[in-house]
Coordinates of C-alpha atoms in Angstrom, one line a residue:
Chain A
G1157 CA -43.3 132.3 -50.1
Q1158 CA -40.8 135.2 -49.9
Q1159 CA -38.0 134.8 -47.4
L1160 CA -35.8 137.4 -45.8
N1161 CA -32.5 136.6 -44.3
Q1162 CA -31.3 139.1 -41.8
S1163 CA -27.8 139.1 -40.3
P1164 CA -26.3 139.1 -37.8
Q1165 CA -28.7 137.5 -35.4
S1166 CA -27.2 139.4 -32.5
M1167 CA -24.6 142.0 -31.8
F1168 CA -22.8 143.0 -28.6
I1169 CA -21.0 146.4 -28.9
Q1170 CA -19.5 149.1 -26.8
E1171 CA -21.2 152.5 -26.6
G1172 CA -19.9 154.8 -29.3
E1173 CA -19.2 152.0 -31.8
D1174 CA -20.9 151.9 -35.2
V1175 CA -23.2 149.0 -36.1
S1176 CA -24.1 147.5 -39.4
M1177 CA -26.8 144.9 -40.2
N1178 CA -28.2 143.7 -43.5
C1179 CA -31.1 141.8 -45.1
T1180 CA -31.3 139.8 -48.3
S1181 CA -34.2 138.3 -50.1
S1182 CA -34.8 135.6 -52.6
S1183 CA -37.1 137.8 -54.5
I1184 CA -37.7 141.5 -55.3
F1185 CA -39.3 144.1 -53.2
N1186 CA -40.5 147.5 -54.1
T1187 CA -40.1 149.0 -50.7
W1188 CA -37.7 148.2 -47.9
L1189 CA -38.3 149.2 -44.3
W1190 CA -36.4 149.1 -41.1
Y1191 CA -38.2 148.8 -37.7
K1192 CA -37.0 148.7 -34.1
Q1193 CA -38.9 146.7 -31.4
D1194 CA -38.5 147.4 -27.7
P1195 CA -39.5 144.7 -25.1
G1196 CA -43.2 144.6 -24.7
E1197 CA -43.9 146.9 -27.5
G1198 CA -44.8 146.7 -31.2
P1199 CA -42.3 147.5 -34.0
V1200 CA -41.7 151.2 -34.7
L1201 CA -40.7 152.4 -38.2
L1202 CA -37.1 153.9 -38.4
I1203 CA -36.5 154.3 -42.1
A1204 CA -38.4 153.6 -45.3
L1205 CA -36.8 153.2 -48.7
Y1206 CA -38.9 153.4 -51.9
K1207 CA -36.4 153.3 -54.8
A1208 CA -33.6 151.0 -55.8
G1209 CA -30.2 152.5 -54.9
E1210 CA -31.8 155.0 -52.5
L1211 CA -29.7 156.0 -49.5
T1212 CA -31.6 157.6 -46.6
S1213 CA -30.6 158.9 -43.2
N1214 CA -32.5 159.5 -40.0
G1215 CA -30.2 161.0 -37.4
R1216 CA -27.5 158.5 -36.6
L1217 CA -29.3 155.9 -38.8
T1218 CA -28.5 155.3 -42.5
A1219 CA -30.1 152.7 -44.7
Q1220 CA -29.8 151.8 -48.3
F1221 CA -32.1 150.0 -50.8
G1222 CA -29.9 147.6 -52.9
I1223 CA -29.7 148.1 -56.6
T1224 CA -30.9 144.5 -57.2
R1225 CA -34.0 145.3 -55.0
K1226 CA -33.2 142.1 -53.1
D1227 CA -31.2 143.6 -50.3
S1228 CA -30.9 146.4 -47.8
F1229 CA -28.6 147.5 -45.0
L1230 CA -28.9 149.6 -41.9
N1231 CA -26.0 151.4 -40.2
I1232 CA -26.1 153.0 -36.8
S1233 CA -23.3 155.4 -36.0
A1234 CA -22.0 156.2 -32.5
S1235 CA -24.3 153.8 -30.7
I1236 CA -25.8 154.8 -27.4
P1237 CA -27.5 152.6 -24.7
S1238 CA -31.0 153.5 -25.9
D1239 CA -30.2 151.8 -29.2
V1240 CA -30.7 148.5 -27.5
G1241 CA -33.5 146.5 -29.0
I1242 CA -34.4 144.2 -31.8
Y1243 CA -34.1 145.6 -35.4
F1244 CA -36.2 144.1 -38.2
C1245 CA -36.0 144.6 -41.9
A1246 CA -39.2 144.3 -43.8
G1247 CA -40.0 144.1 -47.5
Q1248 CA -43.1 145.3 -49.2
L1249 CA -44.1 144.3 -52.7
N1250 CA -46.9 146.9 -53.5
A1251 CA -47.8 144.9 -56.5
G1252 CA -51.5 145.6 -56.1
G1253 CA -54.2 143.1 -55.4
T1254 CA -53.6 140.9 -52.4
S1255 CA -49.9 141.8 -52.1
Y1256 CA -50.6 145.4 -51.5
G1257 CA -49.4 146.6 -48.1
K1258 CA -48.3 143.2 -46.8
L1259 CA -44.9 143.3 -45.0
T1260 CA -42.5 140.3 -45.0
F1261 CA -40.2 140.6 -42.0
G1262 CA -36.7 139.3 -41.4
Q1263 CA -35.8 137.3 -38.3
G1264 CA -34.4 140.3 -36.4
T1265 CA -31.1 141.5 -35.1
I1266 CA -30.8 141.7 -31.3
L1267 CA -28.5 144.7 -30.4
T1268 CA -26.9 145.1 -27.0
V1269 CA -24.9 148.2 -26.2
H1270 CA -22.5 148.2 -23.2
P1271 CA -22.0 151.6 -21.6
Chain B
E143 CA -52.8 161.4 -32.2
A144 CA -53.7 158.2 -30.3
G145 CA -51.9 155.1 -31.4
V146 CA -53.2 151.6 -32.2
A147 CA -54.8 150.2 -29.1
Q148 CA -54.9 146.5 -28.3
S149 CA -56.4 144.5 -25.5
P150 CA -55.8 142.5 -23.5
R151 CA -52.1 142.9 -23.2
Y152 CA -51.6 139.4 -21.8
K153 CA -53.6 136.2 -21.8
I154 CA -52.9 132.8 -20.5
I155 CA -55.2 129.9 -21.5
E156 CA -55.2 126.1 -21.7
K157 CA -55.1 124.3 -25.0
R158 CA -58.4 123.7 -26.6
Q159 CA -59.8 126.9 -25.0
S160 CA -61.0 129.9 -27.0
V161 CA -59.5 133.4 -26.9
A162 CA -60.3 136.7 -28.5
F163 CA -58.2 139.8 -29.1
W164 CA -59.4 143.3 -29.8
C165 CA -57.8 146.1 -31.8
N166 CA -58.7 149.7 -32.3
P167 CA -56.7 151.3 -35.1
I168 CA -55.6 154.9 -35.5
S169 CA -58.6 157.1 -36.4
G170 CA -59.2 157.3 -40.1
H171 CA -57.0 154.4 -41.0
A172 CA -58.8 152.3 -43.6
T173 CA -56.3 149.4 -43.6
L174 CA -55.9 147.1 -40.6
Y175 CA -53.5 144.1 -40.2
W176 CA -53.1 141.3 -37.8
Y177 CA -49.6 139.8 -37.4
Q178 CA -48.4 136.8 -35.4
Q179 CA -45.0 137.1 -33.8
I180 CA -43.5 133.9 -32.4
L181 CA -40.6 134.3 -30.0
G182 CA -37.4 134.9 -31.8
Q183 CA -39.0 135.6 -35.1
G184 CA -40.3 138.6 -37.1
P185 CA -44.0 139.2 -37.4
K186 CA -45.9 137.2 -39.9
L187 CA -49.1 138.6 -41.5
L188 CA -52.3 136.7 -40.7
I189 CA -54.9 138.9 -42.3
Q190 CA -55.3 142.3 -43.9
F191 CA -58.5 144.3 -44.0
Q192 CA -59.4 147.3 -46.2
N193 CA -62.3 149.0 -44.4
N194 CA -64.5 146.0 -43.5
G195 CA -63.4 143.7 -46.4
V196 CA -60.7 141.1 -46.3
V197 CA -57.7 141.8 -48.7
D198 CA -55.4 138.9 -47.8
D199 CA -56.0 136.0 -45.4
S200 CA -53.8 133.5 -47.2
Q201 CA -51.7 132.8 -44.1
L202 CA -54.6 132.6 -41.6
P203 CA -55.2 129.1 -40.3
K204 CA -58.9 129.2 -41.0
D205 CA -59.7 126.0 -39.2
R206 CA -59.1 127.7 -35.9
F207 CA -58.5 131.4 -36.5
S208 CA -61.1 134.0 -37.5
A209 CA -61.2 137.7 -37.7
E210 CA -63.7 140.4 -38.4
R211 CA -63.9 144.1 -38.8
L212 CA -67.7 144.6 -39.1
K213 CA -67.9 148.4 -39.1
G214 CA -64.6 149.1 -40.7
V215 CA -63.0 150.4 -37.5
D216 CA -62.4 148.0 -34.6
S217 CA -61.3 144.4 -35.3
T218 CA -61.3 141.2 -33.3
L219 CA -59.2 138.1 -33.8
K220 CA -60.4 134.8 -32.4
I221 CA -58.7 131.5 -31.9
Q222 CA -60.9 128.4 -31.3
P223 CA -59.6 126.0 -30.1
A224 CA -56.1 127.1 -29.2
K225 CA -53.1 124.9 -29.6
L226 CA -49.7 125.1 -27.8
E227 CA -48.1 126.4 -31.0
D228 CA -50.4 129.5 -31.0
S229 CA -48.3 130.9 -28.1
A230 CA -47.1 134.2 -29.6
V231 CA -47.5 137.9 -29.6
Y232 CA -50.4 139.1 -31.8
L233 CA -49.8 142.5 -33.2
C234 CA -52.4 144.8 -34.8
A235 CA -51.2 147.5 -37.2
S236 CA -53.1 150.1 -39.2
S237 CA -52.3 152.4 -42.1
S238 CA -54.0 155.1 -44.1
G239 CA -53.3 153.3 -47.4
G240 CA -51.4 154.3 -50.5
R241 CA -48.1 153.2 -51.9
Q242 CA -45.9 155.0 -49.3
E243 CA -48.1 154.0 -46.4
T244 CA -46.6 153.6 -43.0
Q245 CA -47.9 150.8 -40.8
Y246 CA -48.3 151.7 -37.2
F247 CA -48.2 148.9 -34.8
G248 CA -50.0 148.4 -31.5
P249 CA -48.2 147.0 -28.4
G250 CA -49.5 143.5 -29.0
T251 CA -51.3 140.8 -27.0
R252 CA -49.0 138.2 -25.5
L253 CA -50.7 134.8 -25.6
L254 CA -49.5 131.8 -23.7
V255 CA -51.2 128.5 -24.3
L256 CA -50.6 125.8 -21.6

């Protein structure tokens, strides 16, 4: 099946620093998504990317859909303590039939922000 | 708008026992998903429903796991009998459908099998 490799596995940063994480796939996706999961909660969508090469921002977050459709990155600028959590990338094929809607998730990046 | 509701939030059982989880999706959402999230990993899709029909259950261990969505709204996921490796968070998500659909996740049910 499709595999997503997300890196780094964890990050420890100071408040105010910028953060970058990325995700690579062995196969193509039509949609890339970035989620954040807080302890005891389900993942919450941060940014969705629908087109190869697309660069999208949501406040301090910026994400890009790689040209090859096999990778994506997420940047967080000027980190704050509430950015703490686990960040997941997810790919969606949207090929129709049984692949429609199914998300394939990366392993997650654990972010710790020191005040 | 109310989010995806799941119950129970926590469950502890012994191996070989049975357990059931319940999910109520966002009102009007036709598509419902069950994911399994093992500690330290990302969620993995178990089953996808479109209304009350199964779209994808290719990763559901059908010898012990079953799921239903009889009236196209609520859904239940059952494990019978449970194994130690079933310890995980079971997440339910729903979406309205369409190419640029957003999947909204519930808080999950944390299962510990002893």
